[in-house]
PDB file of C-alpha atoms in Angstrom:
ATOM      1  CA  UNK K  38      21.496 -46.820 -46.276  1.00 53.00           C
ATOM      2  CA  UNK K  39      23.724 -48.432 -48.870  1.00 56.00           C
ATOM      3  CA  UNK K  40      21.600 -46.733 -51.777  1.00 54.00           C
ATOM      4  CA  UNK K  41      22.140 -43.079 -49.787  1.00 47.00           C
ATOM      5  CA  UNK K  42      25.976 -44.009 -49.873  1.00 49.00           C
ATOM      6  CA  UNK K  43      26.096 -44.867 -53.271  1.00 49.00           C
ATOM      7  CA  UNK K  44      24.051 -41.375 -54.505  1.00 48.00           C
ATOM      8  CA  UNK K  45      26.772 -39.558 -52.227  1.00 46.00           C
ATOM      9  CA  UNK K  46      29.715 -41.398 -53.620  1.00 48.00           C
ATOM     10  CA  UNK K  47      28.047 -40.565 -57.310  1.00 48.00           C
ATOM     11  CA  UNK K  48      27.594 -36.764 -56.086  1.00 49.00           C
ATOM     12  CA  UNK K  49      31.417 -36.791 -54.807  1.00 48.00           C
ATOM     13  CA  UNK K  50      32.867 -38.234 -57.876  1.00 45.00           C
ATOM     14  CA  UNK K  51      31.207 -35.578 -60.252  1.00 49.00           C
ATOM     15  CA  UNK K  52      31.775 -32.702 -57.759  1.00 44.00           C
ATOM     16  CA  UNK K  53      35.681 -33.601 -58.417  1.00 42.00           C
ATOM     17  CA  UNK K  54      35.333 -34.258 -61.782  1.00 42.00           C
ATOM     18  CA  UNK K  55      33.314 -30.886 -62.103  1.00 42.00           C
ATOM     19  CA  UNK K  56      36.738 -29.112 -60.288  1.00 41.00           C
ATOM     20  CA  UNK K  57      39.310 -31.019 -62.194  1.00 41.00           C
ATOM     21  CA  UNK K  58      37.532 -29.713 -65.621  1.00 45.00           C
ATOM     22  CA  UNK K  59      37.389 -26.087 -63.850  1.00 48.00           C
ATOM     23  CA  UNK K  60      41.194 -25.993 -63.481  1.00 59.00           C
ATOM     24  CA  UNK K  61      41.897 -26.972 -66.794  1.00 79.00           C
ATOM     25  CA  UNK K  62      43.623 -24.313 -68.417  1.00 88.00           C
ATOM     26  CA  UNK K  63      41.251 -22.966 -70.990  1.00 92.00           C
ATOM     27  CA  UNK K  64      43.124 -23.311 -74.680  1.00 94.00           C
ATOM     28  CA  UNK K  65      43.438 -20.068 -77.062  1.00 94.00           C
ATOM     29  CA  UNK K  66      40.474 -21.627 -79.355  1.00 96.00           C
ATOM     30  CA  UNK K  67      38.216 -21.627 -75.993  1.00 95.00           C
ATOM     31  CA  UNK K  68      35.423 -23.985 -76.164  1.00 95.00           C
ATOM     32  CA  UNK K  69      33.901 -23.414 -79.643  1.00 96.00           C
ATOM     33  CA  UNK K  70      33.336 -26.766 -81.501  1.00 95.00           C
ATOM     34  CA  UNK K  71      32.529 -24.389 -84.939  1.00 96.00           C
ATOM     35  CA  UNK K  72      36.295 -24.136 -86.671  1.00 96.00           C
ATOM     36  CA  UNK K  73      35.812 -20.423 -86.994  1.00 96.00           C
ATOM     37  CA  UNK K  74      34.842 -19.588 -83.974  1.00 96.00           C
ATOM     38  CA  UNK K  75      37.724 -21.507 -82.984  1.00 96.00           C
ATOM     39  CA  UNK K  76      40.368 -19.396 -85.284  1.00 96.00           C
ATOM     40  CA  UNK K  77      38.752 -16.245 -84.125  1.00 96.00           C
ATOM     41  CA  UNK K  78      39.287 -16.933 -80.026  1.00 96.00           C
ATOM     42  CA  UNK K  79      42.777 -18.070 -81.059  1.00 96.00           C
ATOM     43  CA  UNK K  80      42.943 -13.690 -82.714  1.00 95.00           C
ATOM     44  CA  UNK K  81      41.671 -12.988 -78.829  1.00 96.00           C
ATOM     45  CA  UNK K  82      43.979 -15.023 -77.263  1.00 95.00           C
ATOM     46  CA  UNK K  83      47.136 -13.417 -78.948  1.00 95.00           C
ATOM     47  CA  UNK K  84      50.177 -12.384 -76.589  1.00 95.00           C
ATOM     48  CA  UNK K  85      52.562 -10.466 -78.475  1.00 95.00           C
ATOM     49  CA  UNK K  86      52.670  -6.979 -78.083  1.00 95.00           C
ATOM     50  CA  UNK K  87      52.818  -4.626 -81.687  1.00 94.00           C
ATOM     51  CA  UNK K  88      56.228  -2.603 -82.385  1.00 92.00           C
ATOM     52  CA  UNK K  89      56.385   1.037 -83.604  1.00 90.00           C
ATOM     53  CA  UNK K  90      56.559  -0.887 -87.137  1.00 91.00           C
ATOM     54  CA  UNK K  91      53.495  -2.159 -86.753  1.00 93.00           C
ATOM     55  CA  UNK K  92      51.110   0.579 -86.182  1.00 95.00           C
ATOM     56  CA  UNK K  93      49.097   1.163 -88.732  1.00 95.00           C
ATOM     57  CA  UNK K  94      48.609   5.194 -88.682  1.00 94.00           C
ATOM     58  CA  UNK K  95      45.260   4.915 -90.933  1.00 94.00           C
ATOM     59  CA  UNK K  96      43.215   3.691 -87.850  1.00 96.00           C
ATOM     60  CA  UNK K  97      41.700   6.309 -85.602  1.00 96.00           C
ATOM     61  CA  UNK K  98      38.794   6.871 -83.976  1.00 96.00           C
ATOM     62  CA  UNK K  99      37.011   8.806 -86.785  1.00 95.00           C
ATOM     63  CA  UNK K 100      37.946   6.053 -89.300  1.00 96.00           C
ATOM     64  CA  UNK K 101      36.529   3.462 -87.081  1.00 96.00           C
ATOM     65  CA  UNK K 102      33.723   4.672 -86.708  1.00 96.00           C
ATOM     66  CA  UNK K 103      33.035   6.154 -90.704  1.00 96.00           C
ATOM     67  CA  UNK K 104      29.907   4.815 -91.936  1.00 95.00           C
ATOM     68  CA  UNK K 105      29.589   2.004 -94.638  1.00 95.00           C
ATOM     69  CA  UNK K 106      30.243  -1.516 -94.633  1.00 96.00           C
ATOM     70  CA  UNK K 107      33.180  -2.070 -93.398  1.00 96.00           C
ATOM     71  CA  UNK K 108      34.231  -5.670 -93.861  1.00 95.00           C
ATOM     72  CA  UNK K 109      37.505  -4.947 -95.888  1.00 95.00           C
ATOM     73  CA  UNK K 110      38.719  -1.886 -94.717  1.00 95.00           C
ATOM     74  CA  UNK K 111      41.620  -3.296 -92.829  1.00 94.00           C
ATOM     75  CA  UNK K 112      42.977  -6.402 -91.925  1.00 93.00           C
ATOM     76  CA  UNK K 113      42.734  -8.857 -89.076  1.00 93.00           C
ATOM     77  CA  UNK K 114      46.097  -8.671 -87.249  1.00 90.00           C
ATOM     78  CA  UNK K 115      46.665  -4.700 -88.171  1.00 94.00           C
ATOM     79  CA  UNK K 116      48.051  -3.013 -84.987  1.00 96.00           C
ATOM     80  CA  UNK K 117      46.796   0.417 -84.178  1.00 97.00           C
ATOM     81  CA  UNK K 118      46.688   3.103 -81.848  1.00 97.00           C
ATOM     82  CA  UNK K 119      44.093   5.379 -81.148  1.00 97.00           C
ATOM     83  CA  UNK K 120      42.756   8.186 -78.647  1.00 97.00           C
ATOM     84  CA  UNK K 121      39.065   7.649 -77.426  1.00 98.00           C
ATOM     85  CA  UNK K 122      37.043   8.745 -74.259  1.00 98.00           C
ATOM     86  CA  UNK K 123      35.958   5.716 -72.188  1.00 98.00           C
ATOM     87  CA  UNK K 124      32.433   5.865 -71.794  1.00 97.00           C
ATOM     88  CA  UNK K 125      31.608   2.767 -70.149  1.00 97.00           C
ATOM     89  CA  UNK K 126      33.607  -0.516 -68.477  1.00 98.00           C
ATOM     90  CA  UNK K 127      32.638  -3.967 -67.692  1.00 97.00           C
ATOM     91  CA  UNK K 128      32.784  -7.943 -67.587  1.00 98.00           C
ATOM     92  CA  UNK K 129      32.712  -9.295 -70.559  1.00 96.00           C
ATOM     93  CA  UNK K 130      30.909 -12.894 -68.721  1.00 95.00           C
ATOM     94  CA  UNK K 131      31.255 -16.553 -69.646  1.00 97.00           C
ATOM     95  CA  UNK K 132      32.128 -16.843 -73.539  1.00 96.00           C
ATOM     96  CA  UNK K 133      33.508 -19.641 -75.297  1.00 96.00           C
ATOM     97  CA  UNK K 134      37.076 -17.804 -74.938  1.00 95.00           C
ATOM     98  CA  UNK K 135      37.444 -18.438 -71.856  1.00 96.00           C
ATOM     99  CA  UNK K 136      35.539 -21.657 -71.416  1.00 97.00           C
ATOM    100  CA  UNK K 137      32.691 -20.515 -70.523  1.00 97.00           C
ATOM    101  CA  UNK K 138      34.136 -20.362 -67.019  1.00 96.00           C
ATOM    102  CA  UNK K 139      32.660 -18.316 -64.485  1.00 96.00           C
ATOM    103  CA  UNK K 140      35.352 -16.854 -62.605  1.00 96.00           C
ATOM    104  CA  UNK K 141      35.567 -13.160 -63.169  1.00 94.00           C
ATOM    105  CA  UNK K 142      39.537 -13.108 -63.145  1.00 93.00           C
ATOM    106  CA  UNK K 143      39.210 -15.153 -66.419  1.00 94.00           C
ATOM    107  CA  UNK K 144      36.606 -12.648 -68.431  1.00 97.00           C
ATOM    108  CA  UNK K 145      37.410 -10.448 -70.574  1.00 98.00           C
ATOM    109  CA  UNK K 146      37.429  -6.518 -69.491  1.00 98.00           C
ATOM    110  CA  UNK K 147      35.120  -4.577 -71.945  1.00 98.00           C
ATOM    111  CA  UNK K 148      36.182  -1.011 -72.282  1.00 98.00           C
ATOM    112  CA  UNK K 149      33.089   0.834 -74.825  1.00 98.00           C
ATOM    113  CA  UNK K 150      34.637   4.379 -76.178  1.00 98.00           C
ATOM    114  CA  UNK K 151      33.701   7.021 -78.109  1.00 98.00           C
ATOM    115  CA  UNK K 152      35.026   9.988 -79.938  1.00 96.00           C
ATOM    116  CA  UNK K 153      33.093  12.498 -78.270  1.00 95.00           C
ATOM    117  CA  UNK K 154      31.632  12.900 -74.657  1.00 96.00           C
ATOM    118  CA  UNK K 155      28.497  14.025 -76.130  1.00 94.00           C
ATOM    119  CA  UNK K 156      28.169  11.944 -78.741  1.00 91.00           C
ATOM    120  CA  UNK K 157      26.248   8.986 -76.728  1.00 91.00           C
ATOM    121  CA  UNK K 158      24.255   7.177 -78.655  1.00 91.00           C
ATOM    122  CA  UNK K 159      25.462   3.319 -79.150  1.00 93.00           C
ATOM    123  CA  UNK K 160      25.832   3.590 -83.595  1.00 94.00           C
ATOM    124  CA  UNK K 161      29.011   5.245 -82.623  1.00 95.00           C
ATOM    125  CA  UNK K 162      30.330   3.372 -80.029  1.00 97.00           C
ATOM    126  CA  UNK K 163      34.035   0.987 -80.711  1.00 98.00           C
ATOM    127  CA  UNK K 164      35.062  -1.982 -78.221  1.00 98.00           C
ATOM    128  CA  UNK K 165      38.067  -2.559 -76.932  1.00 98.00           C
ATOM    129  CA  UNK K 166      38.756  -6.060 -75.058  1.00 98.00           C
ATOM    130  CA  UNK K 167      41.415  -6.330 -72.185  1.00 98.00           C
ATOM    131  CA  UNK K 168      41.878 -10.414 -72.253  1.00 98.00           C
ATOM    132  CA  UNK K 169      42.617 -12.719 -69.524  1.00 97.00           C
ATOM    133  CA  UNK K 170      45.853 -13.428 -71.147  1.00 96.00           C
ATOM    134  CA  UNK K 171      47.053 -10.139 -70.946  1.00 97.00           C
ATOM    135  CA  UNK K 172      45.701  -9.318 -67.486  1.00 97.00           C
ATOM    136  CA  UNK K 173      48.283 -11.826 -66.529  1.00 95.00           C
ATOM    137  CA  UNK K 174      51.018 -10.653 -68.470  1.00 96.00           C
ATOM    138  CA  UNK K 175      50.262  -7.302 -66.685  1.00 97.00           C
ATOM    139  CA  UNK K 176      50.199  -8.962 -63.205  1.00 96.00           C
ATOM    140  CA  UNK K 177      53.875  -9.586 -63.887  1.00 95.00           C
ATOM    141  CA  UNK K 178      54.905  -6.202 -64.049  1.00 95.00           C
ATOM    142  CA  UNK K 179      52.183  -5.629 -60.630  1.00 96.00           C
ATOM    143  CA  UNK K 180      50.072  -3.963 -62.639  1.00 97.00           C
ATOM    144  CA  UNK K 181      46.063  -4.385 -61.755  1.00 97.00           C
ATOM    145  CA  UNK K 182      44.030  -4.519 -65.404  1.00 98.00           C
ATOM    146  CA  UNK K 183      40.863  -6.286 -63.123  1.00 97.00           C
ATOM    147  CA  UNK K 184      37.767  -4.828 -64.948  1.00 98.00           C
ATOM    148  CA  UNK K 185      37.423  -3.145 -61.117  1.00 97.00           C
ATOM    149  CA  UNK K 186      41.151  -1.524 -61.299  1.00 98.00           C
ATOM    150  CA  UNK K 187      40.056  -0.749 -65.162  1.00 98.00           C
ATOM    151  CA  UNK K 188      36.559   0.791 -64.661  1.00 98.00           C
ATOM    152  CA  UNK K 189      37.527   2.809 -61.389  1.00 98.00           C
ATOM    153  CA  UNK K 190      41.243   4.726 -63.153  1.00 97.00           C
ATOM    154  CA  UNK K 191      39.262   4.835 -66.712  1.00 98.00           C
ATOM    155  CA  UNK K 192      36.169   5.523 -67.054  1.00 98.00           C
ATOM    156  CA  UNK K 193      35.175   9.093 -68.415  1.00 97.00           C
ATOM    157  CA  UNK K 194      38.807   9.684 -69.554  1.00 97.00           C
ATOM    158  CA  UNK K 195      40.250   9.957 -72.595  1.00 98.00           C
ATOM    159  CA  UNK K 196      42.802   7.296 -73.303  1.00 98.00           C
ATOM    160  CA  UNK K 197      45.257   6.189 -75.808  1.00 97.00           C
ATOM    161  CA  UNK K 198      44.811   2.670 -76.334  1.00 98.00           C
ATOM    162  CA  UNK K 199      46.919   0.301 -78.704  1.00 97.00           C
ATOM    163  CA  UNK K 200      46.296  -3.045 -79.222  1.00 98.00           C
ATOM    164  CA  UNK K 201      45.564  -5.590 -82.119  1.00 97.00           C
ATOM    165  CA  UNK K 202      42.456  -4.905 -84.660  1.00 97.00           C
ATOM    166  CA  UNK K 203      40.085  -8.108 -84.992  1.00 97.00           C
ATOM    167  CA  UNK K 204      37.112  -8.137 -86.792  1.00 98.00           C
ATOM    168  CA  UNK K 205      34.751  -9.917 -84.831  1.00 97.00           C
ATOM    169  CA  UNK K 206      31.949 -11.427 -86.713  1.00 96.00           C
ATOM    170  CA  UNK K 207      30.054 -12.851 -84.228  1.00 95.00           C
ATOM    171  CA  UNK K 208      29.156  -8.659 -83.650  1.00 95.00           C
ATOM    172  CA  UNK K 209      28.319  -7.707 -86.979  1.00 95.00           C
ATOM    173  CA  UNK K 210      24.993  -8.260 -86.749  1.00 94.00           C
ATOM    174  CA  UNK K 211      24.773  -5.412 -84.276  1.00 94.00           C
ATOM    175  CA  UNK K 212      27.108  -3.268 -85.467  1.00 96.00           C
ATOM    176  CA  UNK K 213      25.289  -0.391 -87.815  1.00 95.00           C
ATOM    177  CA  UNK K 214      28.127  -0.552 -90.697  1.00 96.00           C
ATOM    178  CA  UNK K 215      27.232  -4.596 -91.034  1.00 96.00           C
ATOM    179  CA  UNK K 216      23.672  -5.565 -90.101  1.00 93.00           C
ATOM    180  CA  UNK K 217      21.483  -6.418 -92.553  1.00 86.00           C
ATOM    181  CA  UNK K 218      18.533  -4.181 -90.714  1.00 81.00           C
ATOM    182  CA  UNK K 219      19.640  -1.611 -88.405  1.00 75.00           C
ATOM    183  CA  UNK K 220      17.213  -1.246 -85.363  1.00 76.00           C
ATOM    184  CA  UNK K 221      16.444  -0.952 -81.737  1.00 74.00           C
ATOM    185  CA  UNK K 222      19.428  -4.117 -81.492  1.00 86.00           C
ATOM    186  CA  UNK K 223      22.902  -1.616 -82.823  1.00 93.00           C
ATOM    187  CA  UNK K 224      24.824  -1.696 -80.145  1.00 95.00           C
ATOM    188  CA  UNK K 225      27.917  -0.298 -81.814  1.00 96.00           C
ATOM    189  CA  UNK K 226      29.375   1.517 -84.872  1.00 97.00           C
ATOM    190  CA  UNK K 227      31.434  -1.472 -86.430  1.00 97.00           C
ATOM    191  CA  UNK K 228      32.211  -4.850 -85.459  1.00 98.00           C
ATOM    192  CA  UNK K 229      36.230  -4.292 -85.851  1.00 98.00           C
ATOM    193  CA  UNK K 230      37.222  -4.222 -82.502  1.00 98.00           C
ATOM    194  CA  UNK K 231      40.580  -3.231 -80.567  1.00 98.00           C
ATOM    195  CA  UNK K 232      41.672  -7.208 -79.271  1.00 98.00           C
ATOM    196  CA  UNK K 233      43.276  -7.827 -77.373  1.00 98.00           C
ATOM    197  CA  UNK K 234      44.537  -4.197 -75.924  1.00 98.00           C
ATOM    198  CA  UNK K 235      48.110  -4.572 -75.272  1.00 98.00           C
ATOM    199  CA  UNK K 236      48.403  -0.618 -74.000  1.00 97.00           C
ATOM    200  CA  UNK K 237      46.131   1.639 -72.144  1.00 97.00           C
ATOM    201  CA  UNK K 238      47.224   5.385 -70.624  1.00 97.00           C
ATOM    202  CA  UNK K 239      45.339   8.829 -70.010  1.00 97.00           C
ATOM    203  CA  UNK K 240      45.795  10.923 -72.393  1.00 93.00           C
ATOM    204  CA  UNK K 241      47.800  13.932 -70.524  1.00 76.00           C
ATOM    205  CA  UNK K 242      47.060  15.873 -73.267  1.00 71.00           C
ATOM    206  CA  UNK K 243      43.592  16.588 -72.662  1.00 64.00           C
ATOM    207  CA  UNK K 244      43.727  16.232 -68.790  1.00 52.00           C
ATOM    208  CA  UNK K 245      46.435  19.514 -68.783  1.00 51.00           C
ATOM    209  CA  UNK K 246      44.270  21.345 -71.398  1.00 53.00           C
ATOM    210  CA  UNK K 247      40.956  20.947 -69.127  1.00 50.00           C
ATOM    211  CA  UNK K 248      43.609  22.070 -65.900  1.00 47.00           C
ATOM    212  CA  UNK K 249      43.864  25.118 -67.668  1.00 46.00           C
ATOM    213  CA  UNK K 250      40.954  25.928 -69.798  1.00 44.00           C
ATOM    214  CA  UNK K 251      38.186  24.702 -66.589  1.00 45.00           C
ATOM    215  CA  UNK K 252      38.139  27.669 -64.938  1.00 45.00           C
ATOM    216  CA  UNK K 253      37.793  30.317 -67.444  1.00 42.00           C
ATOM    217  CA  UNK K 254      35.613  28.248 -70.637  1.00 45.00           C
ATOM    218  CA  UNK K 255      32.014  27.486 -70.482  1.00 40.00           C
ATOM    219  CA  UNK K 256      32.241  25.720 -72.871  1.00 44.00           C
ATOM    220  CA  UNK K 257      33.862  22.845 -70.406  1.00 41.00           C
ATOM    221  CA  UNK K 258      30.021  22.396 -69.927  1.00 40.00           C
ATOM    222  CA  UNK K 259      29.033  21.616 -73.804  1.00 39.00           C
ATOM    223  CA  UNK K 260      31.868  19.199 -74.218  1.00 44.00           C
ATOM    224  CA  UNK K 261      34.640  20.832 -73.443  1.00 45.00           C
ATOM    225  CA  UNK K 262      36.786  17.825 -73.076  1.00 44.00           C
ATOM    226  CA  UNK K 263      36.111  17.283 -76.772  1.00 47.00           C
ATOM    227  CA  UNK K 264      37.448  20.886 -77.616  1.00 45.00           C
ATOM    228  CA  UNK K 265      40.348  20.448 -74.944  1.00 41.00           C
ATOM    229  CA  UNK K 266      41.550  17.695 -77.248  1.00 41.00           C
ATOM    230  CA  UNK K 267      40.843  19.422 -80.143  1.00 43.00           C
ATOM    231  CA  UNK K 268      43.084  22.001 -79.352  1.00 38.00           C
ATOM    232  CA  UNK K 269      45.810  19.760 -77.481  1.00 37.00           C
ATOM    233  CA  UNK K 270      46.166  17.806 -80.920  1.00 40.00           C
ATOM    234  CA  UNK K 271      46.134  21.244 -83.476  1.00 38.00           C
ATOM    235  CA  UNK K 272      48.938  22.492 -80.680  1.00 34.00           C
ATOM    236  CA  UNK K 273      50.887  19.150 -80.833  1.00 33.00           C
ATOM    237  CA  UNK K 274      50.632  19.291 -84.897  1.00 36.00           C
ATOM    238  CA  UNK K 275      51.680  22.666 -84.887  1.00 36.00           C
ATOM    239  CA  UNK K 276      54.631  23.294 -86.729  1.00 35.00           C
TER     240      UNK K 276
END
């Protein structure tokens, strides 16, 4: 009896011990024992928001996603704006940002776009990371950026989404402008990612063009969100 006692004290103490570590808060470097993984969740973790100033206008979709390496065409820290179509959301899972922990509320929101609705295939796909950090700076203002709230107002839009560029080597290997020998494994166009995103809207633009162009173009059909954008921005440019 006093041996069961003992193995259920043991199981209580690391049960608590287990919780205590749990709700820890997690620090920016995460985790990661490795120095530069360290430096690069502290680039995640960031919680400033970029000013008008800081927007570099070079970065756009097209330019992300430009063949050839790519290691040194901007800089880490460069703020940037840029439109995209959503064509895919979820949870980012347990990473050594976030400690590894578990709880959804604490993962990172992965939004995958791409310049074109048709243009599906994964070489040309850009990431975008909503971070715990800024999910709660949101929550201030009552505003839900839960991969859920995310996926379901998002997905299949176009969006203009600002935000912090971070090269994130830990991808590169699966990124076609960086690995070494591109295969069935690319899961994107370039390891430079949008992280954290500090802004995310629809782009009205293209939603009023559709309104008006949906029920007279068949072309809607053959990307015609694509085209309604095309002609949004050449209308917007316009002198």
């Amino acid at each position: 009896m006093a041996a069961v006692l003992a193995l259920l004290l043991l199981f209580a103490i690391g049960a608590a011990s287990a919780e205590q570590r749990s709700a820890k808060p997690c620090p920016p470097g995460g985790d990661a024992t490795r120095p530069g993984i360290q430096r690069l969740n502290e680039s995640k973790s960031r919680v400033d928001e970029p000013s008008d100033e800081d927007i570099d206008d070079t970065v756009t979709m097209d330019a992300i996603v430009s063949p050839g390496d790519d290691r040194l065409r901007w800089e880490d820290g460069q703020a940037c704006e840029i439109t995209a179509y959503v064509i895919e959301v979820r949870d980012g899972g347990m990473a050594s940002s976030n400690c590894h922990s578990p709880d959804p509320a604490i993962h990172d929101t992965i939004l995958e776009l791409i310049p074109d609705p048709n243009v599906l295939d994964r070489a040309h796909r850009v990431v975008a990371v909503i971070t715990p950090q800024w999910r709660k700076t949101m929550a201030t203002d009552r505003v839900d950026w839960s991969t859920r709230a995310i996926r379901a107002k998002y997905t299949h839009q176009w969006v203009t989404i600002s935000g912090w560029l971070l090269f994130n080597f830990e991808a590169a290997s699966k990124a076609i402008n960086t690995t070494p020998l591109p295969g069935v494994d690319i899961a994107r166009a370039t390891a430079w990612e949008i992280h954290p995103v500090t802004s995310i809207e629809l782009e009205e633009d293209v939603l009023d063009e559709e309104a008006v162009l949906t029920p007279l173009d068949p072309d809607l059909s053959r990307g015609g969100r694509a085209a309604a954008y095309a002609r949004s921005k050449a209308r917007i440019s316009a002198p």
